[in-house]
Short mmCIF file of C-alpha atoms in Angstrom, two decimals:
data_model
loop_
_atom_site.label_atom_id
_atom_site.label_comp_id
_atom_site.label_asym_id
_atom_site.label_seq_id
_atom_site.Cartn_x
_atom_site.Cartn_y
_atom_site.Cartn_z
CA UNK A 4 -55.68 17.42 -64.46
CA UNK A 5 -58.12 14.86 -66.25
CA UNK A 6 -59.20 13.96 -62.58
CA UNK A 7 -59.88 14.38 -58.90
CA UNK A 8 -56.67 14.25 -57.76
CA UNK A 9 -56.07 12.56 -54.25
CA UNK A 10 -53.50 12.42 -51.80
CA UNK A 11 -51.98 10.20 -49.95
CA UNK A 12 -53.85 6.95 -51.70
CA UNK A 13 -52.82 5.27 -48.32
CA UNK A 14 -52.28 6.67 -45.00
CA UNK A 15 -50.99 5.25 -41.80
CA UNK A 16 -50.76 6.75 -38.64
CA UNK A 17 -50.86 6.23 -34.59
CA UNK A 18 -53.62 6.91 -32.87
CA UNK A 19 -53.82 10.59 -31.29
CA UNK A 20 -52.05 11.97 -34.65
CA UNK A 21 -53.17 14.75 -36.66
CA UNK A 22 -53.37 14.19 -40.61
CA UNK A 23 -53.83 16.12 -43.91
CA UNK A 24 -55.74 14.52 -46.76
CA UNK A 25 -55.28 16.43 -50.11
CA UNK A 26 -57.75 17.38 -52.63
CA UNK A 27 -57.70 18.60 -56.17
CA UNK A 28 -60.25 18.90 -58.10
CA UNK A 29 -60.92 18.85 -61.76
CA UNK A 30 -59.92 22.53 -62.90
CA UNK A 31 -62.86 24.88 -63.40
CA UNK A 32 -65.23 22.84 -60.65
CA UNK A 33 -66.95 25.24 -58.66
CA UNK A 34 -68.45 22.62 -56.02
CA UNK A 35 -65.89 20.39 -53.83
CA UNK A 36 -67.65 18.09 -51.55
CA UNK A 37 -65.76 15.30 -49.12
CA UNK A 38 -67.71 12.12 -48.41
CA UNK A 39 -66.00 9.34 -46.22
CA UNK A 40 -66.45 5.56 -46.70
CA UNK A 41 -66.62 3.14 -44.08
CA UNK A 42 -67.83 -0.26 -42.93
CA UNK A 43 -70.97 -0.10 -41.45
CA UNK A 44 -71.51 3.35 -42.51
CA UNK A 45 -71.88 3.16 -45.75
CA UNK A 46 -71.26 6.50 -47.68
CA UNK A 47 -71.64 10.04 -45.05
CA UNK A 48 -71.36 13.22 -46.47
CA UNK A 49 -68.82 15.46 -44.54
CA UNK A 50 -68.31 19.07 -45.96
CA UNK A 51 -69.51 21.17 -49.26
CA UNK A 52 -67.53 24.26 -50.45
CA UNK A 53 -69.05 25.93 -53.67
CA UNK A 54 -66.83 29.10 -54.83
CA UNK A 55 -66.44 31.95 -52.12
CA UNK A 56 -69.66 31.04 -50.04
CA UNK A 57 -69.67 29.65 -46.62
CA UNK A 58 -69.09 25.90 -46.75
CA UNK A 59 -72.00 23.35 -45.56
CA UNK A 60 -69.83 21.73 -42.57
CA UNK A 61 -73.32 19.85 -41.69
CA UNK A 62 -71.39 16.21 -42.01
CA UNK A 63 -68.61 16.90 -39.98
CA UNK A 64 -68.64 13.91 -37.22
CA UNK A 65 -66.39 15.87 -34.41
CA UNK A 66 -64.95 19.06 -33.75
CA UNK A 67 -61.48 16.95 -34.63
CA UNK A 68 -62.40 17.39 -38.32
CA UNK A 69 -61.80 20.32 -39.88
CA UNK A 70 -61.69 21.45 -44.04
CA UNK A 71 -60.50 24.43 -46.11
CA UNK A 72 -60.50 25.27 -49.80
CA UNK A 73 -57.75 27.69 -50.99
CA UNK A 74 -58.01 29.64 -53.85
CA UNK A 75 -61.42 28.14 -54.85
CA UNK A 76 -59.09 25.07 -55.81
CA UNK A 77 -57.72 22.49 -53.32
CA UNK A 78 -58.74 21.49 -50.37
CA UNK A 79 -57.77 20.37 -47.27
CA UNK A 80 -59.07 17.72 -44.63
CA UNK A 81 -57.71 17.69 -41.55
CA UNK A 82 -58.30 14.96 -38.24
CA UNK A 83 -56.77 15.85 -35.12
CA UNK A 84 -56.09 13.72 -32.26
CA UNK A 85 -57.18 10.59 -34.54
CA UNK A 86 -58.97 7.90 -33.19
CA UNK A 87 -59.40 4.51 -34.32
CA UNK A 88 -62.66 5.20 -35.63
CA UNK A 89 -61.76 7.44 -38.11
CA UNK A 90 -60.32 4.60 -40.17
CA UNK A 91 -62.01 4.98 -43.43
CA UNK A 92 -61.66 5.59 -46.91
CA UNK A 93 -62.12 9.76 -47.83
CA UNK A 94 -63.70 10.54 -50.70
CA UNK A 95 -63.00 13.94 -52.68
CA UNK A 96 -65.53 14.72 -55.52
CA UNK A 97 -66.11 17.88 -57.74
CA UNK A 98 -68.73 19.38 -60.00
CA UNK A 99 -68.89 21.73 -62.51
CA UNK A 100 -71.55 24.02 -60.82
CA UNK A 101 -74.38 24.18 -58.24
CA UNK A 102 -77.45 22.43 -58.57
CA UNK A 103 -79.02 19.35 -57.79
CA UNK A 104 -79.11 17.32 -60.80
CA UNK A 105 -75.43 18.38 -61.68
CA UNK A 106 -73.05 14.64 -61.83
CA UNK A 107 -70.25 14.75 -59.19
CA UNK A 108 -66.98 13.44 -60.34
CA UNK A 109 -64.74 11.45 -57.38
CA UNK A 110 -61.54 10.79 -56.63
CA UNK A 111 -60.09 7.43 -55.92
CA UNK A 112 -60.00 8.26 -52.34
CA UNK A 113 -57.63 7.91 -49.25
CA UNK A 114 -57.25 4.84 -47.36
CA UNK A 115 -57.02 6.09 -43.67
CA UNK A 116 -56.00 3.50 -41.11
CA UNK A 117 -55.28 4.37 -37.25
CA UNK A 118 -53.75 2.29 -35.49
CA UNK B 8 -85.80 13.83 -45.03
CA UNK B 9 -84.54 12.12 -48.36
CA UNK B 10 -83.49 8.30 -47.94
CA UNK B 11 -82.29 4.99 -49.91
CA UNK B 12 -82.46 1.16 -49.32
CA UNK B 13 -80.80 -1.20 -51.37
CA UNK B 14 -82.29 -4.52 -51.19
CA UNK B 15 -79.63 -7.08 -51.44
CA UNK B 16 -76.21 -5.89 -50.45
CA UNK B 17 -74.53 -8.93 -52.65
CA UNK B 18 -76.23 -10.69 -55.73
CA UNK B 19 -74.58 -12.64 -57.57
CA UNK B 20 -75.05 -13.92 -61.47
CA UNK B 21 -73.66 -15.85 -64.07
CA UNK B 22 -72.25 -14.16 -67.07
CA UNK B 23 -74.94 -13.02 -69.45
CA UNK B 24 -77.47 -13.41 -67.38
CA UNK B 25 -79.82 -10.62 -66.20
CA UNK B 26 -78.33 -7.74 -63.78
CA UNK B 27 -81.14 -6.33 -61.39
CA UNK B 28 -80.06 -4.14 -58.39
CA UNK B 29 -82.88 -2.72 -56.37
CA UNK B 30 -83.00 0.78 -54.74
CA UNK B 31 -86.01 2.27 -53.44
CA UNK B 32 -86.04 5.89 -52.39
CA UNK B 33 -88.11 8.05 -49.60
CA UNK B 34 -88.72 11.92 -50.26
CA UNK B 35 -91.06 14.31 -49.95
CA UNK B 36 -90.37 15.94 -53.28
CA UNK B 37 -89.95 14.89 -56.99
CA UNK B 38 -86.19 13.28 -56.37
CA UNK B 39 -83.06 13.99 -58.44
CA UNK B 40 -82.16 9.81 -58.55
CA UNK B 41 -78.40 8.46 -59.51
CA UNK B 42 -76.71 4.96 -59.66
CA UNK B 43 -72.79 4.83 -59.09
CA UNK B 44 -70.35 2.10 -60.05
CA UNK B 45 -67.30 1.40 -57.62
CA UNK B 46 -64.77 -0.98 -58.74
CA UNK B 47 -62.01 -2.18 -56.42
CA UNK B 48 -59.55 0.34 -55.05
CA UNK B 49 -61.24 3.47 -57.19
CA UNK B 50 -63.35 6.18 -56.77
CA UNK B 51 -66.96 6.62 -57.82
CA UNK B 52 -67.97 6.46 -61.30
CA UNK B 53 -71.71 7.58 -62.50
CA UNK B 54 -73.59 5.13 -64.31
CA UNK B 55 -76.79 7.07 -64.90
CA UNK B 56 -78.81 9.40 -63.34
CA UNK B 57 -82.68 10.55 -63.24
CA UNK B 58 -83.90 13.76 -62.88
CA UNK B 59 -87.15 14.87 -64.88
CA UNK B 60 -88.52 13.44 -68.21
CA UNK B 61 -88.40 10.20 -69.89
CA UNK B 62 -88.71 7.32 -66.95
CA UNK B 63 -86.51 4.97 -68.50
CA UNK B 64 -83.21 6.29 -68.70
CA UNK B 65 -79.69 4.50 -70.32
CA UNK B 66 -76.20 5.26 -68.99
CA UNK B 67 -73.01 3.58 -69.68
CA UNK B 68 -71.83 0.28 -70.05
CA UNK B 69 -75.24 -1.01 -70.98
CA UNK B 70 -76.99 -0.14 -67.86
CA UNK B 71 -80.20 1.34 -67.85
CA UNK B 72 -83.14 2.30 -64.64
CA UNK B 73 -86.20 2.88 -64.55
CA UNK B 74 -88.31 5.15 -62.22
CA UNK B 75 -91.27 4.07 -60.95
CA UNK B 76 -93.19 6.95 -58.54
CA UNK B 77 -96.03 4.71 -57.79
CA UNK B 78 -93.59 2.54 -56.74
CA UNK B 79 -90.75 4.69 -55.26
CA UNK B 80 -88.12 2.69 -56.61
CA UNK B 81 -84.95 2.98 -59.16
CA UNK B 82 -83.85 -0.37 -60.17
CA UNK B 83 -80.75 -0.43 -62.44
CA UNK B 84 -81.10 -3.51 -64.68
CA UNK B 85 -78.42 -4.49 -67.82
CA UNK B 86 -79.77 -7.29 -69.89
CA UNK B 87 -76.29 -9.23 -70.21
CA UNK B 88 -74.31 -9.54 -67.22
CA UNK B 89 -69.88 -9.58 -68.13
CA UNK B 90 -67.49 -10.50 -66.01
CA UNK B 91 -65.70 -6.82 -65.73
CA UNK B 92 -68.94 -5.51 -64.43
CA UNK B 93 -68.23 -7.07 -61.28
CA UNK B 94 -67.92 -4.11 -59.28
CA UNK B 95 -69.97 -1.95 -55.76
CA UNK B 96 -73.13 -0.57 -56.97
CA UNK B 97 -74.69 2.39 -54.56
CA UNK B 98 -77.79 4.20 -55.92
CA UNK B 99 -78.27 7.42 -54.54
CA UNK B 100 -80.72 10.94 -53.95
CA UNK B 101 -80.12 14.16 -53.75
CA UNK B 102 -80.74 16.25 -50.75
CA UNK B 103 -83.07 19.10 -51.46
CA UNK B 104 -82.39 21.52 -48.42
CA UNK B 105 -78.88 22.84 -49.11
CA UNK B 106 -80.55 23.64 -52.86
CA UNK B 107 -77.54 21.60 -54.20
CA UNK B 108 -76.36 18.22 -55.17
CA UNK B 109 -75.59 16.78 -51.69
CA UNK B 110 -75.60 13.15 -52.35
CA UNK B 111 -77.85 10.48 -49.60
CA UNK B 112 -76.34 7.13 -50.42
CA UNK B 113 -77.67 3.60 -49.93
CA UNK B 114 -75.50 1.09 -48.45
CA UNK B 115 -74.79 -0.70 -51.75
CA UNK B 116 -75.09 -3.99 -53.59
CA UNK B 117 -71.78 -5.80 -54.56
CA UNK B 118 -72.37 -7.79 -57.78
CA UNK B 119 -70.42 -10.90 -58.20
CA UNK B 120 -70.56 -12.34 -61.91
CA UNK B 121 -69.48 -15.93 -62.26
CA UNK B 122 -68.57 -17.72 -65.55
#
């Protein structure tokens, strides 16, 4: 796609559910990277995958949140037992390759509200 | 430990007037330096970013930043404020110790333009 694809754009769901956000990123990206976005936290980075190497989980708030990357492609966020305080937008973002100077292309996110 | 502050998290301007967002930066090495635009409901967009050379560097829309090491700052600037650039502002560094573009984030400046 032209994009980082995200899905859902809006998600919903009771407290103590488990849910699946959805990331694709821009064909060809190497580097996959899942920030989350929430009021009076600002912007926290959660998880890095680049290709086949072991992915920087350093971000990860909880033992609740878990990620994969299949095929070197999409990946997968997943919350179990949600709690209120996971509400928060999640942020998917790609890049062509690794290295620190290298521009990081987002999604428009999914809107994650527990209630 | 690489960090941002963003000094102001509204301003507000009239239209054509000058745009200055502050962002000063802490870190212990010569920083890779980035401003993103966020308008409502969408993902990241880069604006700009700094990473060796010319001080004084242009991105899109008109915006341009300047880095200052004496200073440790990165203020975006645009000479002419519009009305669509009305938007979430977050400047941000990259974190050296994963040796790849793991973005620190301040906690943003949300620029109001007024006719």
């Amino acid at each position: 796609g032209a994009g980082v694809s995200q899905s859902p754009s809006n998600k919903v769901t009771e407290k103590g559910k488990d849910v699946e956000l959805r990331c694709d990123p821009i064909s060809g990206h190497t580097a996959l990277y899942w920030y989350r976005q929430s009021l009076g936290q600002g912007l926290e980075f959660l998880i890095y995958f680049q290709g086949n190497s072991a992915p920087d989980k350093s971000g990860l708030p909880s033992d609740r949140f878990s990620a994969e990357r299949t095929g070197g492609s999409v990946s997968t966020l997943t919350i179990q037992r949600t709690q209120q305080e996971d509400s928060a937008v999640y942020l998917c973002a790609s890049s062509p390759r690794q290295g620190l100077n290298t521009e990081a292309f987002f999604g428009q996110g999914t809107r994650l509200t527990v209630v | 430990a690489q960090s941002v502050t963003q000094l102001g998290s509204h301003v507000s301007v009239s239209e054509g007037a000058l745009v200055l967002l502050r962002c000063n930066y802490s870190s212990s090495v010569p920083p890779y330096l980035f401003w993103y635009v966020q308008y409502p409901n969408q993902g990241l967009q880069l604006l700009l970013k700094y990473t060796t050379g010319a001080t004084l560097v242009k991105g899109i829309n008109g915006f341009e930043a300047e880095f200052k090491k004496s200073e440790t700052s990165f203020h975006l600037t645009k000479p002419s404020a519009h009305m669509s650039d009305a938007a979430e502002y977050f400047c941000a560094v990259s974190d050296e110790s994963g040796g790849y573009n793991k973005l620190i984030f301040g906690a943003g400046t949300r620029l109001a333009v007024h006719p």
